[in-house]
Amino acid sequence: MIDLSGLDIAIIALLFIIILGVGFYVGKSAGKNTTQYFLSGRSMPWWLLGLSMVATTFSTDTPNLVTDIVRTNGVSGNWVWWAFLVTGLLTVFVYAKLWRKSEVKTDIEFYELRYGGAPARFLRGFRAIYLGIVFNVLAMAGVTLAAIKIGEVMLGLDPVTTVVVAGVITVLFSAIGGFKGVVYTDFILFFVAMAGAFGAAYYIVGMPEIGGLEALITHDNVKDKINILPDFNNTEMLITLLIIPLAVQWWSSWYPGSEPGGGGYVAQRMLAAKDENHAIGATFFYNIMHYALRPWPWILVALASLIVFPDLASIQEAFPNISEDKLGQDLAYSAMLTMLPSGLLGLVLASLSAAYMSTISTHLNWGASYVVNDVYAQQIKPEATEKELVAVGRITTVILMVVSAGIALALTNALQLFNIILMFGAGTGLIFILRWFWWRINAWTEISAMLASGIISILIEFTSLGETLFGTSGMMPGYAKFPFVVFTSTLIWLVVTYLTKPETKETLYAFYKKTQPGGPGWKGIVTAANQEGVTIVQHTEAWSVPMGIVAMLLGCILIYGTLFTTGYFIYGQLTNALIGLSFCFTSGALLIAVWKKIKGKVL
């Protein structure tokens, strides 16, 4: 526990006042109708939406998660989430324009645009509850758990006090200000969060206990943890940390903020953009910041923590009041922050508060948008007025916060929740990629995939089946668990797809005419429409997806190159850094040329 100075308290209080002020200021216009409340009238520029995405994913649990990963598996362990860059850039260069063309209010509304009849209505309602409430609440619980740990370690607060204080302020500006309030406050919270993260890393690395960068990376506790790629001689670690994430995970699994084909709060921001080009620009800016630059301050603090707190026993000794059920490797990040001086400490605590509020406010508004647009307005009271729908959205916001806070009190660590959510989405990701470009995907495809991945994951994680298949004496090694769920779920939904009727021609014609996806997967439908004299093709340009995939690959080289280059400069490996820099410049120049062609095709 630390004592805050008057300066620290003033910095934190000022942030809270500004955030609440913004929420109340935009509240009047945000409450006019649901389009304003959840999408801000579809008028947002790319840079504001991009900053909002970065701020949203800059949550209190993210530095804790990164710290847990680094202390457990080294820097290379981060490939478990770095691999999602591939699907992120696929969203940028292929799916962003399609989402914006769809003009739906939520990505769940998409189901009744793409599919038809009772299965589509069921899927829309069920997914709204499944994602907007169940998964959303779990994600928020992970963020709140991190806030609880920060409160315990740094301020000596009990979990309930932390939840009440943090939750009340966040709910107030989220419920009142709606999406516009979330995005405007994200603009402020982004800079506060970045300043706190970089300031903390700079100070901690320079502390006498650490002795600077060179002393840090050569320390016996650290030198085996700094490799950006896993040890190629360790087959199990190579498969678990690199091969599975890059070969299977990015396209096969649904995870909040990294959905294959876009979705969730990323889709919400694309739908709120001024036009298709602004949607593309926002998501590309987000991916650069999220993967290339932002991880390194957290990684440095995590590495430094291995010197000061080499194991859990040392953390427990330093903070004896920490409850046993909250003790984990992720606690080391908060423990290191207690060493910051007055002023910087206030800024960092403000930045962590900013990260918490930004993430939770987005999840609250996003989850409420599902409940309002896809459950209440569709399933419960279709005749509801806009004023009533906004009121339901505000009430839902409060309920989601209360439920997620209750779950957070029962959790132990962020990595635990990350793995659970990842497993439950395994096998569904490929559908989200294909449903835009293969006419044969139907509502039953998605229903069967969702149920299969969920049931199989439960059986493996919580029954003896998992021990039988993947235990120490199981039939398969432990790292085969995720691919097994992906393969089994995919096989099930493919069989169901071919055993069930396709969507009607009228539904498929309407979807194609609205979004213009193109490609060989729609050739039969386009031919059938032409034969019937129905015009569904609105332009005759070449299919833009191949060019989008080229841009995705170049973008991956650019962003991964930036990630590696930054790391090599930090490690003092100048030759490797310069090689990485040359890759960045080359791929960047090529990407600009490709981008100009893509930009011209989406006007």
XYZ file of C-alpha atoms in Angstrom:
603
model
C 0.000 0.000 0.000
C 1.201 3.503 -0.807
C 0.323 6.958 0.469
C -0.820 9.339 -2.246
C 0.441 12.918 -2.133
C -1.790 15.916 -2.682
C -0.413 16.186 -6.232
C -1.300 12.559 -6.989
C -4.841 13.009 -5.701
C -5.259 16.250 -7.669
C -4.207 14.572 -10.951
C -6.627 11.687 -10.447
C -9.492 13.965 -9.359
C -8.954 16.254 -12.367
C -9.251 13.306 -14.752
C -12.498 12.155 -13.135
C -13.977 15.661 -13.310
C -13.085 16.043 -17.003
C -14.511 12.627 -17.913
C -17.782 13.197 -16.081
C -17.991 16.678 -17.599
C -17.681 15.296 -21.134
C -20.307 12.642 -20.409
C -22.838 15.199 -19.164
C -21.989 17.650 -21.970
C -22.768 15.240 -24.800
C -25.591 13.491 -22.949
C -28.358 15.708 -24.347
C -27.575 15.073 -28.011
C -26.692 11.418 -27.389
C -30.172 10.697 -26.040
C -32.088 11.856 -29.133
C -32.329 8.395 -30.712
C -30.558 5.031 -30.845
C -28.460 5.950 -33.879
C -27.041 8.884 -31.909
C -26.764 6.921 -28.664
C -24.972 3.895 -30.161
C -23.323 5.233 -33.377
C -23.163 9.020 -32.933
C -25.114 9.556 -36.159
C -22.512 7.740 -38.341
C -20.437 10.917 -38.553
C -17.127 10.020 -36.869
C -13.721 10.646 -38.539
C -11.126 7.898 -38.830
C -8.571 9.393 -36.432
C -11.055 9.792 -33.585
C -12.407 6.269 -34.046
C -8.866 4.869 -34.307
C -7.816 6.541 -31.061
C -10.989 5.241 -29.451
C -10.186 1.651 -30.479
C -6.668 1.968 -29.071
C -7.931 3.473 -25.812
C -10.588 0.792 -25.488
C -8.087 -2.064 -25.778
C -5.723 -0.232 -23.395
C -7.555 -1.787 -20.453
C -6.343 -2.307 -16.902
C -6.168 -6.051 -17.462
C -3.934 -5.785 -20.558
C -0.664 -4.803 -18.782
C -1.502 -7.417 -16.149
C -2.059 -10.031 -18.859
C 1.191 -9.103 -20.627
C 3.055 -9.259 -17.313
C 1.600 -12.700 -16.598
C 2.628 -13.905 -20.069
C 6.176 -12.478 -19.896
C 6.851 -13.835 -16.410
C 5.486 -17.268 -17.388
C 6.608 -17.759 -21.015
C 8.884 -14.824 -21.787
C 8.345 -12.047 -24.345
C 7.666 -14.632 -27.069
C 4.595 -15.763 -25.147
C 2.831 -12.649 -26.421
C 2.327 -14.335 -29.793
C -0.832 -15.739 -28.252
C -2.348 -12.296 -28.928
C 0.118 -10.804 -31.440
C -1.155 -13.401 -33.933
C -4.497 -11.582 -34.012
C -2.818 -8.852 -36.089
C -3.476 -11.007 -39.168
C -7.231 -10.985 -38.670
C -7.062 -7.338 -37.640
C -5.520 -6.333 -40.964
C -7.870 -8.621 -42.881
C -10.653 -6.577 -41.292
C -8.916 -3.359 -42.342
C -8.385 -4.135 -46.007
C -11.261 -6.516 -46.772
C -14.116 -6.275 -44.292
C -14.190 -2.651 -43.093
C -15.805 -1.370 -46.287
C -18.311 -4.241 -46.288
C -19.412 -3.458 -42.744
C -19.848 0.210 -43.550
C -21.865 -0.622 -46.691
C -24.208 -2.864 -44.698
C -25.491 0.174 -42.735
C -26.639 -2.016 -39.832
C -26.714 -0.532 -36.327
C -24.937 -3.519 -34.734
C -22.991 -6.448 -36.138
C -25.719 -8.681 -34.674
C -28.302 -6.990 -36.908
C -26.199 -8.363 -39.762
C -27.758 -11.802 -39.185
C -31.130 -10.724 -40.546
C -29.426 -9.016 -43.485
C -27.393 -12.101 -44.426
C -29.878 -14.824 -43.404
C -33.659 -15.106 -43.428
C -36.648 -16.553 -41.610
C -37.000 -17.909 -38.080
C -33.400 -19.250 -37.823
C -32.042 -15.759 -38.562
C -34.321 -14.161 -35.954
C -33.312 -16.773 -33.386
C -29.609 -16.350 -34.209
C -29.845 -12.588 -33.910
C -31.545 -12.730 -30.512
C -29.407 -15.534 -29.131
C -26.086 -14.029 -30.275
C -27.112 -10.684 -28.823
C -27.506 -12.310 -25.414
C -24.547 -14.704 -25.860
C -22.097 -11.969 -26.890
C -23.653 -8.775 -25.570
C -24.326 -10.192 -22.119
C -22.439 -13.438 -21.419
C -19.135 -12.868 -23.255
C -19.266 -9.128 -22.721
C -19.753 -9.522 -18.979
C -16.820 -11.973 -18.820
C -14.571 -9.527 -20.680
C -15.582 -6.691 -18.352
C -15.031 -8.951 -15.341
C -11.417 -9.475 -16.440
C -10.872 -5.727 -16.673
C -12.507 -5.149 -13.295
C -10.380 -7.919 -11.757
C -7.290 -5.976 -12.807
C -8.712 -2.833 -11.191
C -9.324 -4.819 -7.983
C -5.699 -5.985 -7.919
C -4.398 -2.475 -8.539
C -6.609 -1.186 -5.749
C -5.405 -3.894 -3.341
C -1.693 -3.549 -4.089
C -1.361 0.183 -4.604
C -4.065 1.685 -2.405
C -4.893 -1.022 0.088
C -8.556 -0.989 -0.974
C -10.754 -4.006 -0.504
C -12.249 -5.437 -3.744
C -15.783 -4.194 -3.111
C -14.646 -0.593 -2.562
C -12.630 -0.623 -5.780
C -15.556 -2.017 -7.762
C -18.025 0.521 -6.365
C -15.832 3.596 -6.879
C -14.585 2.658 -10.360
C -17.940 1.309 -11.483
C -20.095 4.266 -10.429
C -17.991 6.862 -12.258
C -17.776 4.745 -15.424
C -21.473 3.920 -15.477
C -22.415 7.583 -15.020
C -20.649 8.961 -18.090
C -21.339 5.820 -20.170
C -25.076 5.793 -19.513
C -25.495 9.532 -19.965
C -23.131 10.243 -22.860
C -23.740 7.155 -25.014
C -21.334 6.295 -27.834
C -20.359 9.919 -28.455
C -19.441 10.297 -24.795
C -17.386 7.103 -24.974
C -15.461 8.192 -28.079
C -14.844 11.760 -26.900
C -13.576 10.614 -23.521
C -11.463 7.945 -25.243
C -9.610 10.780 -26.995
C -8.571 12.171 -23.610
C -8.015 8.786 -22.000
C -5.719 7.647 -24.835
C -3.114 10.334 -24.123
C -3.352 9.936 -20.355
C -2.953 6.155 -20.624
C 0.008 6.365 -23.019
C 1.781 8.977 -20.879
C 1.356 6.835 -17.785
C 2.575 3.625 -19.435
C 5.690 5.161 -21.003
C 6.450 7.250 -17.902
C 6.257 4.209 -15.633
C 8.488 2.103 -17.900
C 11.104 4.876 -18.199
C 11.311 5.408 -14.445
C 11.258 1.738 -13.436
C 14.013 0.710 -15.856
C 16.176 3.520 -14.489
C 15.728 2.592 -10.823
C 18.902 1.546 -8.919
C 17.409 -1.918 -8.383
C 17.279 -2.367 -12.177
C 20.252 -0.281 -13.316
C 19.136 0.656 -16.840
C 18.309 -1.216 -20.036
C 21.607 -3.049 -20.446
C 21.587 -4.299 -16.865
C 17.945 -5.322 -17.245
C 18.294 -7.493 -20.338
C 21.514 -9.171 -19.137
C 20.237 -10.025 -15.658
C 20.130 -13.748 -14.870
C 16.389 -13.606 -14.125
C 15.648 -11.841 -17.414
C 18.076 -12.877 -20.161
C 16.204 -16.102 -20.940
C 12.906 -14.220 -21.226
C 13.715 -11.513 -23.793
C 13.540 -13.454 -27.072
C 10.790 -12.142 -29.337
C 10.497 -15.549 -31.026
C 10.280 -18.794 -29.019
C 13.170 -21.251 -28.886
C 13.019 -23.250 -32.134
C 14.695 -26.173 -30.387
C 11.830 -26.477 -27.924
C 9.163 -28.103 -30.083
C 6.313 -27.875 -27.590
C 6.881 -24.178 -26.864
C 7.324 -23.415 -30.570
C 4.023 -25.085 -31.444
C 2.133 -23.606 -28.482
C 3.442 -20.026 -28.620
C 3.969 -19.433 -32.347
C 2.730 -22.084 -34.767
C -0.789 -22.574 -33.376
C -1.493 -18.819 -32.970
C -0.212 -17.958 -36.482
C -1.445 -21.067 -38.313
C -4.777 -21.710 -36.595
C -5.833 -19.251 -33.906
C -6.133 -15.965 -35.839
C -8.741 -17.247 -38.325
C -10.487 -19.879 -36.238
C -11.344 -18.210 -32.955
C -13.658 -15.400 -31.882
C -12.189 -13.031 -29.306
C -13.519 -9.567 -28.303
C -11.761 -6.909 -30.366
C -10.094 -9.495 -32.623
C -13.019 -11.135 -34.362
C -12.216 -12.698 -37.773
C -14.021 -10.561 -40.326
C -14.569 -7.809 -37.774
C -17.261 -7.577 -35.155
C -18.098 -6.346 -31.672
C -16.928 -2.890 -30.662
C -14.543 -2.741 -33.643
C -17.527 -3.188 -35.981
C -19.446 -0.600 -33.955
C -16.752 1.966 -34.706
C -16.598 1.020 -38.384
C -20.375 1.447 -38.580
C -20.065 4.870 -36.932
C -17.509 6.114 -39.499
C -18.303 8.853 -42.017
C -17.737 6.490 -44.934
C -15.875 3.361 -46.003
C -12.474 5.038 -46.253
C -12.784 6.418 -42.721
C -13.701 2.908 -41.506
C -10.553 1.493 -43.137
C -8.319 4.296 -41.825
C -9.609 3.911 -38.267
C -8.999 0.166 -38.070
C -5.536 0.396 -39.666
C -4.393 3.107 -37.232
C -5.685 0.989 -34.354
C -3.731 -2.091 -35.454
C -0.472 -0.155 -35.804
C -0.711 1.286 -32.304
C -2.084 -1.847 -30.660
C 0.508 -4.323 -31.921
C 3.618 -2.385 -32.918
C 4.254 0.235 -30.250
C 2.091 -0.096 -27.181
C 3.276 -3.499 -25.831
C 6.861 -2.471 -25.096
C 6.336 -0.306 -21.991
C 4.387 -3.158 -20.392
C 6.998 -5.711 -21.442
C 9.812 -3.668 -19.901
C 7.992 -3.346 -16.581
C 7.211 -7.079 -16.652
C 10.890 -7.925 -17.244
C 11.971 -5.550 -14.478
C 9.516 -7.229 -12.108
C 11.474 -10.493 -12.481
C 14.412 -8.787 -10.750
C 12.468 -7.156 -7.923
C 9.869 -9.912 -7.473
C 11.376 -13.110 -8.929
C 8.502 -15.342 -7.789
C 5.041 -15.317 -6.208
C 6.497 -15.755 -2.735
C 8.359 -12.452 -3.019
C 5.178 -10.671 -4.099
C 3.249 -12.184 -1.217
C 5.987 -11.213 1.211
C 5.965 -7.595 0.006
C 2.162 -7.385 0.066
C 0.956 -9.671 2.872
C -2.553 -8.222 2.825
C -3.283 -9.515 -0.684
C -6.049 -12.114 -0.580
C -4.920 -15.630 -1.487
C -7.431 -15.993 -4.346
C -6.056 -12.878 -6.100
C -2.352 -13.817 -5.906
C -0.885 -14.441 -9.356
C 1.984 -13.512 -11.693
C -0.118 -10.680 -13.129
C 0.043 -8.925 -9.759
C 3.700 -8.047 -10.419
C 2.735 -5.105 -12.666
C 0.826 -3.334 -9.908
C 3.572 -4.223 -7.435
C 6.183 -2.447 -9.577
C 4.044 0.667 -9.862
C 4.144 1.156 -6.087
C 7.768 2.256 -6.505
C 6.922 5.353 -8.560
C 7.541 8.842 -7.119
C 4.848 11.415 -6.318
C 3.422 13.082 -9.431
C 4.350 10.229 -11.742
C 2.466 7.915 -9.402
C -0.628 10.093 -9.733
C -0.261 10.167 -13.510
C 0.094 6.381 -13.707
C -2.877 5.788 -11.424
C -4.841 8.244 -13.548
C -3.709 6.378 -16.670
C -4.843 3.059 -15.204
C -8.149 4.643 -14.253
C -8.373 5.992 -17.800
C -7.660 2.545 -19.236
C -10.322 1.004 -17.038
C -12.987 3.587 -17.831
C -12.282 3.549 -21.564
C -12.576 -0.219 -21.866
C -15.562 -0.658 -19.578
C -17.480 2.254 -21.115
C -17.039 0.761 -24.594
C -18.166 -2.686 -23.463
C -21.154 -1.200 -21.663
C -22.299 0.806 -24.686
C -21.611 -2.080 -27.074
C -23.418 -4.644 -24.917
C -26.345 -2.290 -24.364
C -26.611 -1.744 -28.125
C -27.154 -5.500 -28.574
C -29.800 -5.660 -25.860
C -31.659 -2.624 -27.226
C -31.442 -3.137 -31.005
C -31.357 -6.910 -31.238
C -33.393 -8.097 -28.264
C -35.752 -5.425 -26.922
C -36.628 -3.687 -30.195
C -36.815 -6.942 -32.178
C -38.020 -9.618 -29.798
C -39.803 -7.840 -26.935
C -41.346 -4.527 -28.025
C -40.950 -3.663 -31.729
C -43.245 -0.630 -31.336
C -41.023 0.994 -28.676
C -40.225 4.686 -29.194
C -36.683 5.965 -29.642
C -36.871 7.644 -26.234
C -37.870 4.352 -24.609
C -35.072 2.472 -26.383
C -32.467 4.958 -25.152
C -33.847 4.547 -21.611
C -33.557 0.752 -21.912
C -29.980 1.230 -23.093
C -29.128 3.259 -20.004
C -30.743 0.762 -17.642
C -28.928 -2.118 -19.383
C -25.641 -0.264 -18.954
C -26.094 -0.238 -15.182
C -27.123 -3.910 -15.028
C -24.137 -5.066 -17.119
C -21.775 -3.208 -14.807
C -23.256 -4.757 -11.662
C -23.166 -8.322 -13.023
C -19.590 -8.062 -14.360
C -18.385 -6.619 -11.057
C -19.877 -9.581 -9.195
C -18.075 -12.059 -11.474
C -14.787 -10.148 -11.112
C -14.844 -10.737 -7.369
C -14.712 -14.511 -8.018
C -11.843 -14.532 -10.556
C -8.122 -15.083 -9.920
C -6.093 -13.877 -12.924
C -6.452 -12.326 -16.378
C -4.762 -15.161 -18.307
C -7.284 -17.624 -16.856
C -10.164 -15.646 -18.391
C -8.314 -15.023 -21.689
C -7.881 -18.772 -22.238
C -11.513 -19.551 -21.370
C -12.895 -16.988 -23.828
C -10.435 -18.111 -26.515
C -11.498 -21.751 -26.170
C -15.210 -20.951 -26.263
C -14.786 -19.142 -29.584
C -12.624 -21.837 -31.188
C -13.899 -23.131 -34.525
C -16.297 -20.255 -35.230
C -13.890 -17.757 -36.769
C -13.770 -19.235 -40.265
C -17.525 -18.723 -40.620
C -17.181 -15.008 -39.918
C -14.645 -14.816 -42.755
C -16.561 -16.970 -45.245
C -20.126 -15.737 -44.693
C -19.422 -12.600 -46.716
C -17.967 -14.503 -49.685
C -19.650 -17.936 -49.807
C -23.370 -17.990 -50.498
C -23.858 -21.497 -49.031
C -23.234 -20.374 -45.419
C -26.617 -20.213 -43.673
C -28.036 -19.444 -40.232
C -27.782 -23.094 -39.160
C -24.049 -22.966 -39.935
C -23.541 -20.317 -37.286
C -25.921 -21.872 -34.782
C -24.226 -25.281 -35.002
C -20.717 -23.787 -34.784
C -21.580 -21.699 -31.744
C -23.136 -24.646 -29.901
C -20.407 -27.093 -30.945
C -17.483 -24.906 -29.837
C -19.184 -24.060 -26.538
C -20.174 -27.642 -25.649
C -16.835 -29.168 -26.705
C -14.903 -26.518 -24.756
C -16.969 -27.181 -21.625
C -16.427 -30.936 -21.939
C -12.671 -30.501 -22.310
C -12.192 -27.805 -19.666
C -14.564 -28.972 -16.968
C -15.008 -32.758 -17.320
C -12.819 -35.858 -17.319
C -12.753 -35.840 -21.138
C -10.057 -33.170 -21.131
C -7.883 -35.227 -18.792
C -8.428 -38.342 -20.878
C -7.448 -36.655 -24.145
C -4.868 -34.073 -23.069
C -3.704 -34.971 -19.548
C -0.229 -36.172 -18.692
C -1.202 -39.645 -19.879
C -3.765 -38.531 -22.440
C -4.041 -39.503 -26.086
C -2.815 -36.110 -27.345
C -0.329 -33.512 -26.060
C -1.744 -30.546 -24.143
C -1.015 -28.072 -26.933
C -3.387 -30.002 -29.241
C -6.401 -28.912 -27.168
C -7.163 -25.746 -29.125
C -6.672 -27.287 -32.627
C -8.850 -30.225 -31.536
C -11.745 -27.907 -30.661
C -11.244 -25.984 -33.927
C -11.170 -29.133 -36.089
C -14.156 -30.784 -34.390
C -16.316 -27.631 -34.429
C -15.439 -26.898 -38.050
C -16.284 -30.449 -39.132
C -19.664 -30.196 -37.379
C -20.693 -26.887 -38.942
C -19.581 -27.989 -42.415
C -21.753 -31.108 -42.172
C -24.700 -29.072 -40.879
C -24.272 -26.547 -43.706
C -24.646 -29.195 -46.396
C -27.462 -31.010 -44.592
C -29.625 -27.894 -44.248
C -31.308 -25.774 -46.881
C -29.471 -22.713 -48.205
C -30.913 -19.251 -47.706
C -33.608 -18.198 -50.157
C -32.652 -16.462 -53.386
C -34.495 -13.343 -52.270
C -32.365 -13.111 -49.104
C -29.124 -13.752 -50.977
C -30.012 -11.284 -53.746
C -30.821 -8.561 -51.215
C -27.576 -9.144 -49.283
C -25.421 -9.090 -52.404
C -27.099 -5.951 -53.741
C -26.553 -4.169 -50.419
C -22.915 -5.081 -49.716
C -21.429 -6.038 -53.114
C -18.993 -8.653 -51.720
C -18.062 -10.149 -55.125
C -15.819 -13.138 -55.688
C -16.173 -16.703 -57.019
C -18.193 -17.781 -53.979
C -21.150 -15.772 -55.314
C -20.786 -16.690 -58.981
C -23.752 -19.080 -58.986
C -26.026 -16.533 -57.304
C -25.014 -13.724 -59.688
C -25.636 -16.041 -62.657
C -29.068 -17.053 -61.305
C -30.003 -13.402 -60.748
C -28.988 -12.477 -64.308
C -31.045 -15.346 -65.717
C -34.081 -14.103 -63.786
C -33.522 -10.510 -64.889
C -32.699 -9.326 -61.349
C -29.891 -6.740 -61.109
C -27.762 -7.280 -58.012
C -24.299 -6.260 -59.303
C -23.847 -2.501 -58.903
C -20.384 -2.133 -60.442
C -18.143 -3.980 -62.896
C -14.751 -3.315 -61.294
C -12.331 -6.157 -60.617
C -12.812 -7.972 -57.308
C -10.861 -5.981 -54.683
C -10.257 -8.821 -52.192
C -7.006 -10.139 -53.783
C -5.567 -6.628 -53.566
C -6.834 -6.423 -49.989
C -5.019 -9.648 -49.082
C -1.807 -8.257 -50.592
C -2.275 -5.142 -48.456
C -2.892 -7.337 -45.405
C 0.392 -9.218 -45.947
C 2.332 -5.989 -46.473
C 0.700 -4.514 -43.397
C 1.724 -7.552 -41.356
C 5.340 -7.146 -42.493
C 5.220 -3.439 -41.648
C 3.681 -3.804 -38.183
C 5.534 -6.949 -37.135
C 8.672 -5.319 -38.512
C 8.028 -2.274 -36.341
C 7.425 -4.524 -33.333
C 10.710 -6.388 -33.891
C 12.668 -3.243 -34.746
C 11.538 -1.469 -31.589
C 12.481 -4.508 -29.531
C 15.903 -4.818 -31.110
C 16.659 -1.133 -30.507
C 15.641 -1.579 -26.866
C 17.857 -4.662 -26.577
C 20.768 -2.799 -28.177
C 20.919 -5.198 -31.148
C 21.515 -2.482 -33.729
C 22.244 -4.721 -36.721
C 18.973 -6.585 -36.315
C 17.183 -3.305 -35.696
C 18.487 -1.798 -38.944
C 17.498 -4.917 -40.897
C 14.028 -4.676 -39.394
C 13.877 -0.991 -40.250
C 14.648 -1.721 -43.902
C 11.744 -4.199 -43.984
C 9.488 -1.535 -42.479
C 10.388 1.108 -45.074
C 10.080 -1.312 -48.000
C 6.760 -2.796 -46.927
C 5.463 0.666 -46.009
C 6.238 2.063 -49.467
C 4.585 -0.910 -51.182
C 1.578 -0.668 -48.873
C 1.043 2.988 -49.753
C 0.929 2.088 -53.448
C -1.567 -0.721 -52.833
C -3.604 1.443 -50.450
C -4.137 4.082 -53.138
C -5.672 1.455 -55.397
C -7.891 0.084 -52.632
C -8.969 3.565 -51.559
C -10.034 4.398 -55.072
C -12.208 1.279 -55.276
C -14.220 1.974 -52.118
C -15.309 5.526 -52.887
